[in-house]
């Protein structure tokens, strides 16, 4: 098993394997056996070394699965997960033109959450049948918008608290 690694992946592996030291040059092609031979920091116990090696194994499995999935998607004429995350030309048609600030993003997010929670409520109360072909789609969208909205509100609260703490420390 061999992997072509970009800088981010090299840093993740280096941190997992050997702390902040970067034992692998960018663009390296490495095998699991080579990673096992990386010099471990002297201060690590055998248990810590084993845990870090297991972290490297988990990362390599994830990389292998991602590379394989990306290749399978590309072979079927689809965008790969990597391309979707980086953004595609289709994104410009998906983005809401009225979202141009955090405030308008929050308004849009609340609108979407309310819409899907309302639809979900109709299924949950029996107004619509859960056998409906859209039930899972509505349920999934409701969950996603709920999670994003909850995290957005939490982020705003933390930013407000941090801002208040900063102002208080200056006085």
PDB file of N, CA and C in Angstrom, residues 37-139:
ATOM      1  N   UNK A  37       8.826   2.987  10.736  1.00  0.00           N
ATOM      2  CA  UNK A  37      10.242   3.163  11.014  1.00  0.00           C
ATOM      3  C   UNK A  37      10.611   4.596  11.385  1.00  0.00           C
ATOM      4  N   UNK A  38       9.633   5.510  11.391  1.00  0.00           N
ATOM      5  CA  UNK A  38       9.919   6.897  11.763  1.00  0.00           C
ATOM      6  C   UNK A  38      10.496   6.915  13.172  1.00  0.00           C
ATOM      7  N   UNK A  39      11.516   7.732  13.364  1.00  0.00           N
ATOM      8  CA  UNK A  39      12.111   7.819  14.702  1.00  0.00           C
ATOM      9  C   UNK A  39      11.117   8.482  15.640  1.00  0.00           C
ATOM     10  N   UNK A  40      10.817   7.805  16.718  1.00  0.00           N
ATOM     11  CA  UNK A  40       9.887   8.334  17.705  1.00  0.00           C
ATOM     12  C   UNK A  40      10.648   9.260  18.651  1.00  0.00           C
ATOM     13  N   UNK A  41       9.985  10.287  19.127  1.00  0.00           N
ATOM     14  CA  UNK A  41      10.597  11.156  20.138  1.00  0.00           C
ATOM     15  C   UNK A  41      10.961  10.322  21.358  1.00  0.00           C
ATOM     16  N   UNK A  42      12.098  10.633  21.956  1.00  0.00           N
ATOM     17  CA  UNK A  42      12.607   9.843  23.072  1.00  0.00           C
ATOM     18  C   UNK A  42      11.699   9.885  24.296  1.00  0.00           C
ATOM     19  N   UNK A  43      10.935  10.958  24.465  1.00  0.00           N
ATOM     20  CA  UNK A  43      10.116  11.097  25.669  1.00  0.00           C
ATOM     21  C   UNK A  43       8.836  10.265  25.639  1.00  0.00           C
ATOM     22  N   UNK A  44       8.543   9.602  24.545  1.00  0.00           N
ATOM     23  CA  UNK A  44       7.310   8.834  24.453  1.00  0.00           C
ATOM     24  C   UNK A  44       7.462   7.470  25.103  1.00  0.00           C
ATOM     25  N   UNK A  45       6.422   7.055  25.812  1.00  0.00           N
ATOM     26  CA  UNK A  45       6.402   5.698  26.354  1.00  0.00           C
ATOM     27  C   UNK A  45       5.992   4.749  25.236  1.00  0.00           C
ATOM     28  N   UNK A  46       6.185   3.459  25.471  1.00  0.00           N
ATOM     29  CA  UNK A  46       5.773   2.479  24.460  1.00  0.00           C
ATOM     30  C   UNK A  46       4.280   2.581  24.179  1.00  0.00           C
ATOM     31  N   UNK A  47       3.480   2.818  25.222  1.00  0.00           N
ATOM     32  CA  UNK A  47       2.036   2.966  25.040  1.00  0.00           C
ATOM     33  C   UNK A  47       1.701   4.159  24.167  1.00  0.00           C
ATOM     34  N   UNK A  48       2.403   5.283  24.387  1.00  0.00           N
ATOM     35  CA  UNK A  48       2.177   6.479  23.574  1.00  0.00           C
ATOM     36  C   UNK A  48       2.595   6.235  22.126  1.00  0.00           C
ATOM     37  N   UNK A  49       3.703   5.521  21.950  1.00  0.00           N
ATOM     38  CA  UNK A  49       4.147   5.196  20.591  1.00  0.00           C
ATOM     39  C   UNK A  49       3.112   4.327  19.875  1.00  0.00           C
ATOM     40  N   UNK A  50       2.571   3.341  20.589  1.00  0.00           N
ATOM     41  CA  UNK A  50       1.560   2.467  20.002  1.00  0.00           C
ATOM     42  C   UNK A  50       0.307   3.262  19.627  1.00  0.00           C
ATOM     43  N   UNK A  51      -0.111   4.192  20.500  1.00  0.00           N
ATOM     44  CA  UNK A  51      -1.290   5.010  20.215  1.00  0.00           C
ATOM     45  C   UNK A  51      -1.054   5.875  18.982  1.00  0.00           C
ATOM     46  N   UNK A  52       0.128   6.476  18.882  1.00  0.00           N
ATOM     47  CA  UNK A  52       0.423   7.319  17.720  1.00  0.00           C
ATOM     48  C   UNK A  52       0.496   6.487  16.446  1.00  0.00           C
ATOM     49  N   UNK A  53       1.049   5.296  16.544  1.00  0.00           N
ATOM     50  CA  UNK A  53       1.089   4.418  15.377  1.00  0.00           C
ATOM     51  C   UNK A  53      -0.332   4.043  14.952  1.00  0.00           C
ATOM     52  N   UNK A  54      -1.194   3.805  15.918  1.00  0.00           N
ATOM     53  CA  UNK A  54      -2.590   3.496  15.595  1.00  0.00           C
ATOM     54  C   UNK A  54      -3.266   4.702  14.944  1.00  0.00           C
ATOM     55  N   UNK A  55      -2.929   5.918  15.384  1.00  0.00           N
ATOM     56  CA  UNK A  55      -3.463   7.120  14.751  1.00  0.00           C
ATOM     57  C   UNK A  55      -3.024   7.188  13.288  1.00  0.00           C
ATOM     58  N   UNK A  56      -1.752   6.869  13.034  1.00  0.00           N
ATOM     59  CA  UNK A  56      -1.242   6.862  11.659  1.00  0.00           C
ATOM     60  C   UNK A  56      -2.010   5.836  10.829  1.00  0.00           C
ATOM     61  N   UNK A  57      -2.231   4.657  11.393  1.00  0.00           N
ATOM     62  CA  UNK A  57      -2.974   3.622  10.667  1.00  0.00           C
ATOM     63  C   UNK A  57      -4.389   4.094  10.330  1.00  0.00           C
ATOM     64  N   UNK A  58      -5.054   4.751  11.299  1.00  0.00           N
ATOM     65  CA  UNK A  58      -6.410   5.254  11.048  1.00  0.00           C
ATOM     66  C   UNK A  58      -6.398   6.301   9.932  1.00  0.00           C
ATOM     67  N   UNK A  59      -5.411   7.189   9.960  1.00  0.00           N
ATOM     68  CA  UNK A  59      -5.314   8.224   8.922  1.00  0.00           C
ATOM     69  C   UNK A  59      -5.079   7.581   7.558  1.00  0.00           C
ATOM     70  N   UNK A  60      -4.189   6.604   7.502  1.00  0.00           N
ATOM     71  CA  UNK A  60      -3.909   5.940   6.224  1.00  0.00           C
ATOM     72  C   UNK A  60      -5.142   5.210   5.699  1.00  0.00           C
ATOM     73  N   UNK A  61      -5.893   4.562   6.593  1.00  0.00           N
ATOM     74  CA  UNK A  61      -7.124   3.896   6.149  1.00  0.00           C
ATOM     75  C   UNK A  61      -8.104   4.924   5.590  1.00  0.00           C
ATOM     76  N   UNK A  62      -8.220   6.059   6.271  1.00  0.00           N
ATOM     77  CA  UNK A  62      -9.129   7.111   5.798  1.00  0.00           C
ATOM     78  C   UNK A  62      -8.668   7.644   4.449  1.00  0.00           C
ATOM     79  N   UNK A  63      -7.352   7.878   4.309  1.00  0.00           N
ATOM     80  CA  UNK A  63      -6.823   8.371   3.037  1.00  0.00           C
ATOM     81  C   UNK A  63      -7.076   7.363   1.929  1.00  0.00           C
ATOM     82  N   UNK A  64      -6.852   6.094   2.211  1.00  0.00           N
ATOM     83  CA  UNK A  64      -7.059   5.046   1.221  1.00  0.00           C
ATOM     84  C   UNK A  64      -8.519   5.015   0.792  1.00  0.00           C
ATOM     85  N   UNK A  65      -9.429   5.078   1.752  1.00  0.00           N
ATOM     86  CA  UNK A  65     -10.850   5.059   1.424  1.00  0.00           C
ATOM     87  C   UNK A  65     -11.247   6.294   0.629  1.00  0.00           C
ATOM     88  N   UNK A  66     -10.723   7.475   1.009  1.00  0.00           N
ATOM     89  CA  UNK A  66     -11.053   8.707   0.301  1.00  0.00           C
ATOM     90  C   UNK A  66     -10.546   8.669  -1.130  1.00  0.00           C
ATOM     91  N   UNK A  67      -9.304   8.225  -1.304  1.00  0.00           N
ATOM     92  CA  UNK A  67      -8.723   8.161  -2.645  1.00  0.00           C
ATOM     93  C   UNK A  67      -9.525   7.192  -3.504  1.00  0.00           C
ATOM     94  N   UNK A  68      -9.859   6.054  -2.946  1.00  0.00           N
ATOM     95  CA  UNK A  68     -10.618   5.051  -3.677  1.00  0.00           C
ATOM     96  C   UNK A  68     -12.008   5.582  -4.026  1.00  0.00           C
ATOM     97  N   UNK A  69     -12.670   6.224  -3.074  1.00  0.00           N
ATOM     98  CA  UNK A  69     -14.000   6.769  -3.331  1.00  0.00           C
ATOM     99  C   UNK A  69     -13.936   7.867  -4.388  1.00  0.00           C
ATOM    100  N   UNK A  70     -12.955   8.770  -4.262  1.00  0.00           N
ATOM    101  CA  UNK A  70     -12.798   9.827  -5.264  1.00  0.00           C
ATOM    102  C   UNK A  70     -12.621   9.227  -6.657  1.00  0.00           C
ATOM    103  N   UNK A  71     -11.781   8.203  -6.760  1.00  0.00           N
ATOM    104  CA  UNK A  71     -11.531   7.565  -8.060  1.00  0.00           C
ATOM    105  C   UNK A  71     -12.802   6.909  -8.597  1.00  0.00           C
ATOM    106  N   UNK A  72     -13.541   6.232  -7.722  1.00  0.00           N
ATOM    107  CA  UNK A  72     -14.784   5.588  -8.162  1.00  0.00           C
ATOM    108  C   UNK A  72     -15.798   6.626  -8.633  1.00  0.00           C
ATOM    109  N   UNK A  73     -15.882   7.740  -7.911  1.00  0.00           N
ATOM    110  CA  UNK A  73     -16.829   8.793  -8.309  1.00  0.00           C
ATOM    111  C   UNK A  73     -16.424   9.392  -9.652  1.00  0.00           C
ATOM    112  N   UNK A  74     -15.123   9.692  -9.816  1.00  0.00           N
ATOM    113  CA  UNK A  74     -14.635  10.268 -11.075  1.00  0.00           C
ATOM    114  C   UNK A  74     -14.898   9.311 -12.243  1.00  0.00           C
ATOM    115  N   UNK A  75     -14.699   8.005 -12.017  1.00  0.00           N
ATOM    116  CA  UNK A  75     -14.893   7.030 -13.095  1.00  0.00           C
ATOM    117  C   UNK A  75     -16.353   6.953 -13.538  1.00  0.00           C
ATOM    118  N   UNK A  76     -17.254   7.411 -12.701  1.00  0.00           N
ATOM    119  CA  UNK A  76     -18.681   7.426 -13.035  1.00  0.00           C
ATOM    120  C   UNK A  76     -19.137   8.798 -13.529  1.00  0.00           C
ATOM    121  N   UNK A  77     -18.169   9.684 -13.803  1.00  0.00           N
ATOM    122  CA  UNK A  77     -18.500  10.997 -14.331  1.00  0.00           C
ATOM    123  C   UNK A  77     -18.998  11.978 -13.280  1.00  0.00           C
ATOM    124  N   UNK A  78     -18.753  11.672 -12.017  1.00  0.00           N
ATOM    125  CA  UNK A  78     -19.211  12.534 -10.924  1.00  0.00           C
ATOM    126  C   UNK A  78     -18.067  13.422 -10.448  1.00  0.00           C
ATOM    127  N   UNK A  79     -18.410  14.474  -9.707  1.00  0.00           N
ATOM    128  CA  UNK A  79     -17.390  15.227  -8.995  1.00  0.00           C
ATOM    129  C   UNK A  79     -16.930  14.371  -7.823  1.00  0.00           C
ATOM    130  N   UNK A  80     -15.633  14.412  -7.510  1.00  0.00           N
ATOM    131  CA  UNK A  80     -15.136  13.680  -6.345  1.00  0.00           C
ATOM    132  C   UNK A  80     -15.497  14.461  -5.085  1.00  0.00           C
ATOM    133  N   UNK A  81     -15.415  13.800  -3.939  1.00  0.00           N
ATOM    134  CA  UNK A  81     -15.677  14.471  -2.663  1.00  0.00           C
ATOM    135  C   UNK A  81     -14.726  15.651  -2.508  1.00  0.00           C
ATOM    136  N   UNK A  82     -13.466  15.453  -2.857  1.00  0.00           N
ATOM    137  CA  UNK A  82     -12.473  16.524  -2.754  1.00  0.00           C
ATOM    138  C   UNK A  82     -12.881  17.732  -3.589  1.00  0.00           C
ATOM    139  N   UNK A  83     -13.340  17.488  -4.806  1.00  0.00           N
ATOM    140  CA  UNK A  83     -13.768  18.589  -5.680  1.00  0.00           C
ATOM    141  C   UNK A  83     -15.007  19.285  -5.129  1.00  0.00           C
ATOM    142  N   UNK A  84     -15.939  18.509  -4.598  1.00  0.00           N
ATOM    143  CA  UNK A  84     -17.152  19.104  -4.037  1.00  0.00           C
ATOM    144  C   UNK A  84     -16.819  20.021  -2.865  1.00  0.00           C
ATOM    145  N   UNK A  85     -15.895  19.598  -2.023  1.00  0.00           N
ATOM    146  CA  UNK A  85     -15.510  20.406  -0.862  1.00  0.00           C
ATOM    147  C   UNK A  85     -14.775  21.663  -1.297  1.00  0.00           C
ATOM    148  N   UNK A  86     -13.930  21.556  -2.326  1.00  0.00           N
ATOM    149  CA  UNK A  86     -13.202  22.726  -2.828  1.00  0.00           C
ATOM    150  C   UNK A  86     -14.134  23.702  -3.529  1.00  0.00           C
ATOM    151  N   UNK A  87     -15.226  23.202  -4.056  1.00  0.00           N
ATOM    152  CA  UNK A  87     -16.181  24.042  -4.770  1.00  0.00           C
ATOM    153  C   UNK A  87     -16.158  23.734  -6.253  1.00  0.00           C
ATOM    154  N   UNK A  88     -17.324  23.830  -6.855  1.00  0.00           N
ATOM    155  CA  UNK A  88     -17.462  23.562  -8.282  1.00  0.00           C
ATOM    156  C   UNK A  88     -18.159  24.745  -8.945  1.00  0.00           C
ATOM    157  N   UNK A  89     -18.209  24.725 -10.261  1.00  0.00           N
ATOM    158  CA  UNK A  89     -18.889  25.793 -11.001  1.00  0.00           C
ATOM    159  C   UNK A  89     -20.375  25.863 -10.654  1.00  0.00           C
ATOM    160  N   UNK A  90     -20.935  24.750 -10.228  1.00  0.00           N
ATOM    161  CA  UNK A  90     -22.361  24.705  -9.886  1.00  0.00           C
ATOM    162  C   UNK A  90     -22.654  25.539  -8.637  1.00  0.00           C
ATOM    163  N   UNK A  91     -21.665  25.721  -7.779  1.00  0.00           N
ATOM    164  CA  UNK A  91     -21.871  26.453  -6.524  1.00  0.00           C
ATOM    165  C   UNK A  91     -22.465  27.839  -6.737  1.00  0.00           C
ATOM    166  N   UNK A  92     -22.068  28.506  -7.810  1.00  0.00           N
ATOM    167  CA  UNK A  92     -22.576  29.867  -8.031  1.00  0.00           C
ATOM    168  C   UNK A  92     -24.083  29.871  -8.252  1.00  0.00           C
ATOM    169  N   UNK A  93     -24.651  28.768  -8.709  1.00  0.00           N
ATOM    170  CA  UNK A  93     -26.096  28.682  -8.919  1.00  0.00           C
ATOM    171  C   UNK A  93     -26.809  28.243  -7.643  1.00  0.00           C
ATOM    172  N   UNK A  94     -26.078  27.649  -6.728  1.00  0.00           N
ATOM    173  CA  UNK A  94     -26.661  27.166  -5.481  1.00  0.00           C
ATOM    174  C   UNK A  94     -26.702  28.252  -4.421  1.00  0.00           C
ATOM    175  N   UNK A  95     -25.721  29.131  -4.425  1.00  0.00           N
ATOM    176  CA  UNK A  95     -25.619  30.161  -3.393  1.00  0.00           C
ATOM    177  C   UNK A  95     -26.767  31.162  -3.513  1.00  0.00           C
ATOM    178  N   UNK A  96     -27.359  31.510  -2.387  1.00  0.00           N
ATOM    179  CA  UNK A  96     -28.454  32.489  -2.343  1.00  0.00           C
ATOM    180  C   UNK A  96     -27.857  33.881  -2.521  1.00  0.00           C
ATOM    181  N   UNK A  97     -28.354  34.638  -3.483  1.00  0.00           N
ATOM    182  CA  UNK A  97     -27.775  35.952  -3.791  1.00  0.00           C
ATOM    183  C   UNK A  97     -27.990  36.964  -2.679  1.00  0.00           C
ATOM    184  N   UNK A  98     -28.975  36.740  -1.824  1.00  0.00           N
ATOM    185  CA  UNK A  98     -29.234  37.678  -0.731  1.00  0.00           C
ATOM    186  C   UNK A  98     -28.352  37.468   0.480  1.00  0.00           C
ATOM    187  N   UNK A  99     -27.571  36.405   0.474  1.00  0.00           N
ATOM    188  CA  UNK A  99     -26.689  36.132   1.615  1.00  0.00           C
ATOM    189  C   UNK A  99     -25.358  36.816   1.350  1.00  0.00           C
ATOM    190  N   UNK A 100     -25.141  37.944   2.042  1.00  0.00           N
ATOM    191  CA  UNK A 100     -23.905  38.698   1.824  1.00  0.00           C
ATOM    192  C   UNK A 100     -23.275  39.185   3.122  1.00  0.00           C
ATOM    193  N   UNK A 101     -23.752  38.668   4.257  1.00  0.00           N
ATOM    194  CA  UNK A 101     -23.171  39.005   5.557  1.00  0.00           C
ATOM    195  C   UNK A 101     -23.554  37.900   6.539  1.00  0.00           C
ATOM    196  N   UNK A 102     -22.958  37.926   7.713  1.00  0.00           N
ATOM    197  CA  UNK A 102     -23.326  36.933   8.724  1.00  0.00           C
ATOM    198  C   UNK A 102     -24.789  37.089   9.132  1.00  0.00           C
ATOM    199  N   UNK A 103     -25.266  38.321   9.141  1.00  0.00           N
ATOM    200  CA  UNK A 103     -26.660  38.555   9.517  1.00  0.00           C
ATOM    201  C   UNK A 103     -27.615  37.951   8.484  1.00  0.00           C
ATOM    202  N   UNK A 104     -27.331  38.175   7.204  1.00  0.00           N
ATOM    203  CA  UNK A 104     -28.221  37.620   6.181  1.00  0.00           C
ATOM    204  C   UNK A 104     -28.059  36.103   6.087  1.00  0.00           C
ATOM    205  N   UNK A 105     -26.854  35.587   6.400  1.00  0.00           N
ATOM    206  CA  UNK A 105     -26.676  34.139   6.458  1.00  0.00           C
ATOM    207  C   UNK A 105     -27.551  33.559   7.567  1.00  0.00           C
ATOM    208  N   UNK A 106     -27.556  34.223   8.723  1.00  0.00           N
ATOM    209  CA  UNK A 106     -28.374  33.732   9.831  1.00  0.00           C
ATOM    210  C   UNK A 106     -29.861  33.769   9.470  1.00  0.00           C
ATOM    211  N   UNK A 107     -30.306  34.825   8.802  1.00  0.00           N
ATOM    212  CA  UNK A 107     -31.707  34.908   8.366  1.00  0.00           C
ATOM    213  C   UNK A 107     -32.038  33.763   7.407  1.00  0.00           C
ATOM    214  N   UNK A 108     -31.154  33.536   6.437  1.00  0.00           N
ATOM    215  CA  UNK A 108     -31.361  32.452   5.475  1.00  0.00           C
ATOM    216  C   UNK A 108     -31.398  31.105   6.192  1.00  0.00           C
ATOM    217  N   UNK A 109     -30.463  30.902   7.118  1.00  0.00           N
ATOM    218  CA  UNK A 109     -30.375  29.645   7.852  1.00  0.00           C
ATOM    219  C   UNK A 109     -31.638  29.402   8.671  1.00  0.00           C
ATOM    220  N   UNK A 110     -32.112  30.426   9.361  1.00  0.00           N
ATOM    221  CA  UNK A 110     -33.332  30.301  10.157  1.00  0.00           C
ATOM    222  C   UNK A 110     -34.538  30.012   9.254  1.00  0.00           C
ATOM    223  N   UNK A 111     -34.588  30.655   8.088  1.00  0.00           N
ATOM    224  CA  UNK A 111     -35.674  30.418   7.137  1.00  0.00           C
ATOM    225  C   UNK A 111     -35.674  28.953   6.689  1.00  0.00           C
ATOM    226  N   UNK A 112     -34.498  28.425   6.344  1.00  0.00           N
ATOM    227  CA  UNK A 112     -34.395  27.034   5.890  1.00  0.00           C
ATOM    228  C   UNK A 112     -34.735  26.071   7.027  1.00  0.00           C
ATOM    229  N   UNK A 113     -34.241  26.365   8.232  1.00  0.00           N
ATOM    230  CA  UNK A 113     -34.530  25.483   9.361  1.00  0.00           C
ATOM    231  C   UNK A 113     -36.034  25.464   9.631  1.00  0.00           C
ATOM    232  N   UNK A 114     -36.648  26.637   9.660  1.00  0.00           N
ATOM    233  CA  UNK A 114     -38.090  26.712   9.920  1.00  0.00           C
ATOM    234  C   UNK A 114     -38.867  25.939   8.848  1.00  0.00           C
ATOM    235  N   UNK A 115     -38.472  26.091   7.604  1.00  0.00           N
ATOM    236  CA  UNK A 115     -39.152  25.403   6.502  1.00  0.00           C
ATOM    237  C   UNK A 115     -39.100  23.883   6.685  1.00  0.00           C
ATOM    238  N   UNK A 116     -37.892  23.348   6.915  1.00  0.00           N
ATOM    239  CA  UNK A 116     -37.762  21.895   7.021  1.00  0.00           C
ATOM    240  C   UNK A 116     -38.306  21.361   8.337  1.00  0.00           C
ATOM    241  N   UNK A 117     -38.216  22.138   9.422  1.00  0.00           N
ATOM    242  CA  UNK A 117     -38.816  21.699  10.687  1.00  0.00           C
ATOM    243  C   UNK A 117     -40.341  21.674  10.578  1.00  0.00           C
ATOM    244  N   UNK A 118     -40.910  22.627   9.834  1.00  0.00           N
ATOM    245  CA  UNK A 118     -42.362  22.643   9.611  1.00  0.00           C
ATOM    246  C   UNK A 118     -42.789  21.414   8.810  1.00  0.00           C
ATOM    247  N   UNK A 119     -42.057  21.126   7.738  1.00  0.00           N
ATOM    248  CA  UNK A 119     -42.363  19.927   6.946  1.00  0.00           C
ATOM    249  C   UNK A 119     -42.216  18.668   7.794  1.00  0.00           C
ATOM    250  N   UNK A 120     -41.157  18.607   8.589  1.00  0.00           N
ATOM    251  CA  UNK A 120     -40.929  17.437   9.445  1.00  0.00           C
ATOM    252  C   UNK A 120     -42.067  17.295  10.452  1.00  0.00           C
ATOM    253  N   UNK A 121     -42.506  18.424  11.007  1.00  0.00           N
ATOM    254  CA  UNK A 121     -43.606  18.390  11.964  1.00  0.00           C
ATOM    255  C   UNK A 121     -44.867  17.785  11.366  1.00  0.00           C
ATOM    256  N   UNK A 122     -45.100  18.051  10.095  1.00  0.00           N
ATOM    257  CA  UNK A 122     -46.279  17.483   9.425  1.00  0.00           C
ATOM    258  C   UNK A 122     -46.185  15.957   9.334  1.00  0.00           C
ATOM    259  N   UNK A 123     -44.978  15.456   9.144  1.00  0.00           N
ATOM    260  CA  UNK A 123     -44.792  14.001   9.142  1.00  0.00           C
ATOM    261  C   UNK A 123     -44.929  13.451  10.554  1.00  0.00           C
ATOM    262  N   UNK A 124     -44.322  14.123  11.524  1.00  0.00           N
ATOM    263  CA  UNK A 124     -44.314  13.629  12.903  1.00  0.00           C
ATOM    264  C   UNK A 124     -45.715  13.614  13.519  1.00  0.00           C
ATOM    265  N   UNK A 125     -46.577  14.543  13.115  1.00  0.00           N
ATOM    266  CA  UNK A 125     -47.937  14.599  13.671  1.00  0.00           C
ATOM    267  C   UNK A 125     -48.923  13.730  12.901  1.00  0.00           C
ATOM    268  N   UNK A 126     -48.480  13.109  11.830  1.00  0.00           N
ATOM    269  CA  UNK A 126     -49.358  12.245  11.054  1.00  0.00           C
ATOM    270  C   UNK A 126     -50.112  12.969   9.958  1.00  0.00           C
ATOM    271  N   UNK A 127     -49.918  14.275   9.844  1.00  0.00           N
ATOM    272  CA  UNK A 127     -50.572  15.037   8.775  1.00  0.00           C
ATOM    273  C   UNK A 127     -50.116  14.525   7.407  1.00  0.00           C
ATOM    274  N   UNK A 128     -48.862  14.106   7.339  1.00  0.00           N
ATOM    275  CA  UNK A 128     -48.319  13.484   6.134  1.00  0.00           C
ATOM    276  C   UNK A 128     -47.803  12.103   6.536  1.00  0.00           C
ATOM    277  N   UNK A 129     -47.894  11.167   5.634  1.00  0.00           N
ATOM    278  CA  UNK A 129     -47.471   9.796   5.912  1.00  0.00           C
ATOM    279  C   UNK A 129     -45.951   9.663   5.844  1.00  0.00           C
ATOM    280  N   UNK A 130     -45.386   8.939   6.814  1.00  0.00           N
ATOM    281  CA  UNK A 130     -43.942   8.691   6.801  1.00  0.00           C
ATOM    282  C   UNK A 130     -43.549   7.729   5.679  1.00  0.00           C
ATOM    283  N   UNK A 131     -44.532   7.130   5.043  1.00  0.00           N
ATOM    284  CA  UNK A 131     -44.269   6.281   3.874  1.00  0.00           C
ATOM    285  C   UNK A 131     -44.038   7.119   2.623  1.00  0.00           C
ATOM    286  N   UNK A 132     -44.309   8.423   2.724  1.00  0.00           N
ATOM    287  CA  UNK A 132     -44.097   9.353   1.615  1.00  0.00           C
ATOM    288  C   UNK A 132     -42.628   9.285   1.195  1.00  0.00           C
ATOM    289  N   UNK A 133     -42.393   9.327  -0.117  1.00  0.00           N
ATOM    290  CA  UNK A 133     -41.022   9.204  -0.626  1.00  0.00           C
ATOM    291  C   UNK A 133     -40.120  10.364  -0.204  1.00  0.00           C
ATOM    292  N   UNK A 134     -40.689  11.489   0.218  1.00  0.00           N
ATOM    293  CA  UNK A 134     -39.874  12.636   0.635  1.00  0.00           C
ATOM    294  C   UNK A 134     -39.563  12.649   2.130  1.00  0.00           C
ATOM    295  N   UNK A 135     -40.138  11.722   2.898  1.00  0.00           N
ATOM    296  CA  UNK A 135     -39.959  11.751   4.349  1.00  0.00           C
ATOM    297  C   UNK A 135     -38.482  11.760   4.754  1.00  0.00           C
ATOM    298  N   UNK A 136     -37.705  10.821   4.247  1.00  0.00           N
ATOM    299  CA  UNK A 136     -36.288  10.750   4.633  1.00  0.00           C
ATOM    300  C   UNK A 136     -35.534  12.002   4.207  1.00  0.00           C
ATOM    301  N   UNK A 137     -35.845  12.532   3.052  1.00  0.00           N
ATOM    302  CA  UNK A 137     -35.195  13.742   2.554  1.00  0.00           C
ATOM    303  C   UNK A 137     -35.491  14.912   3.476  1.00  0.00           C
ATOM    304  N   UNK A 138     -36.768  15.084   3.849  1.00  0.00           N
ATOM    305  CA  UNK A 138     -37.164  16.170   4.751  1.00  0.00           C
ATOM    306  C   UNK A 138     -36.521  15.972   6.120  1.00  0.00           C
ATOM    307  N   UNK A 139     -36.559  14.753   6.633  1.00  0.00           N
ATOM    308  CA  UNK A 139     -35.995  14.449   7.949  1.00  0.00           C
ATOM    309  C   UNK A 139     -34.495  14.761   7.976  1.00  0.00           C
TER     310      UNK A 139
END
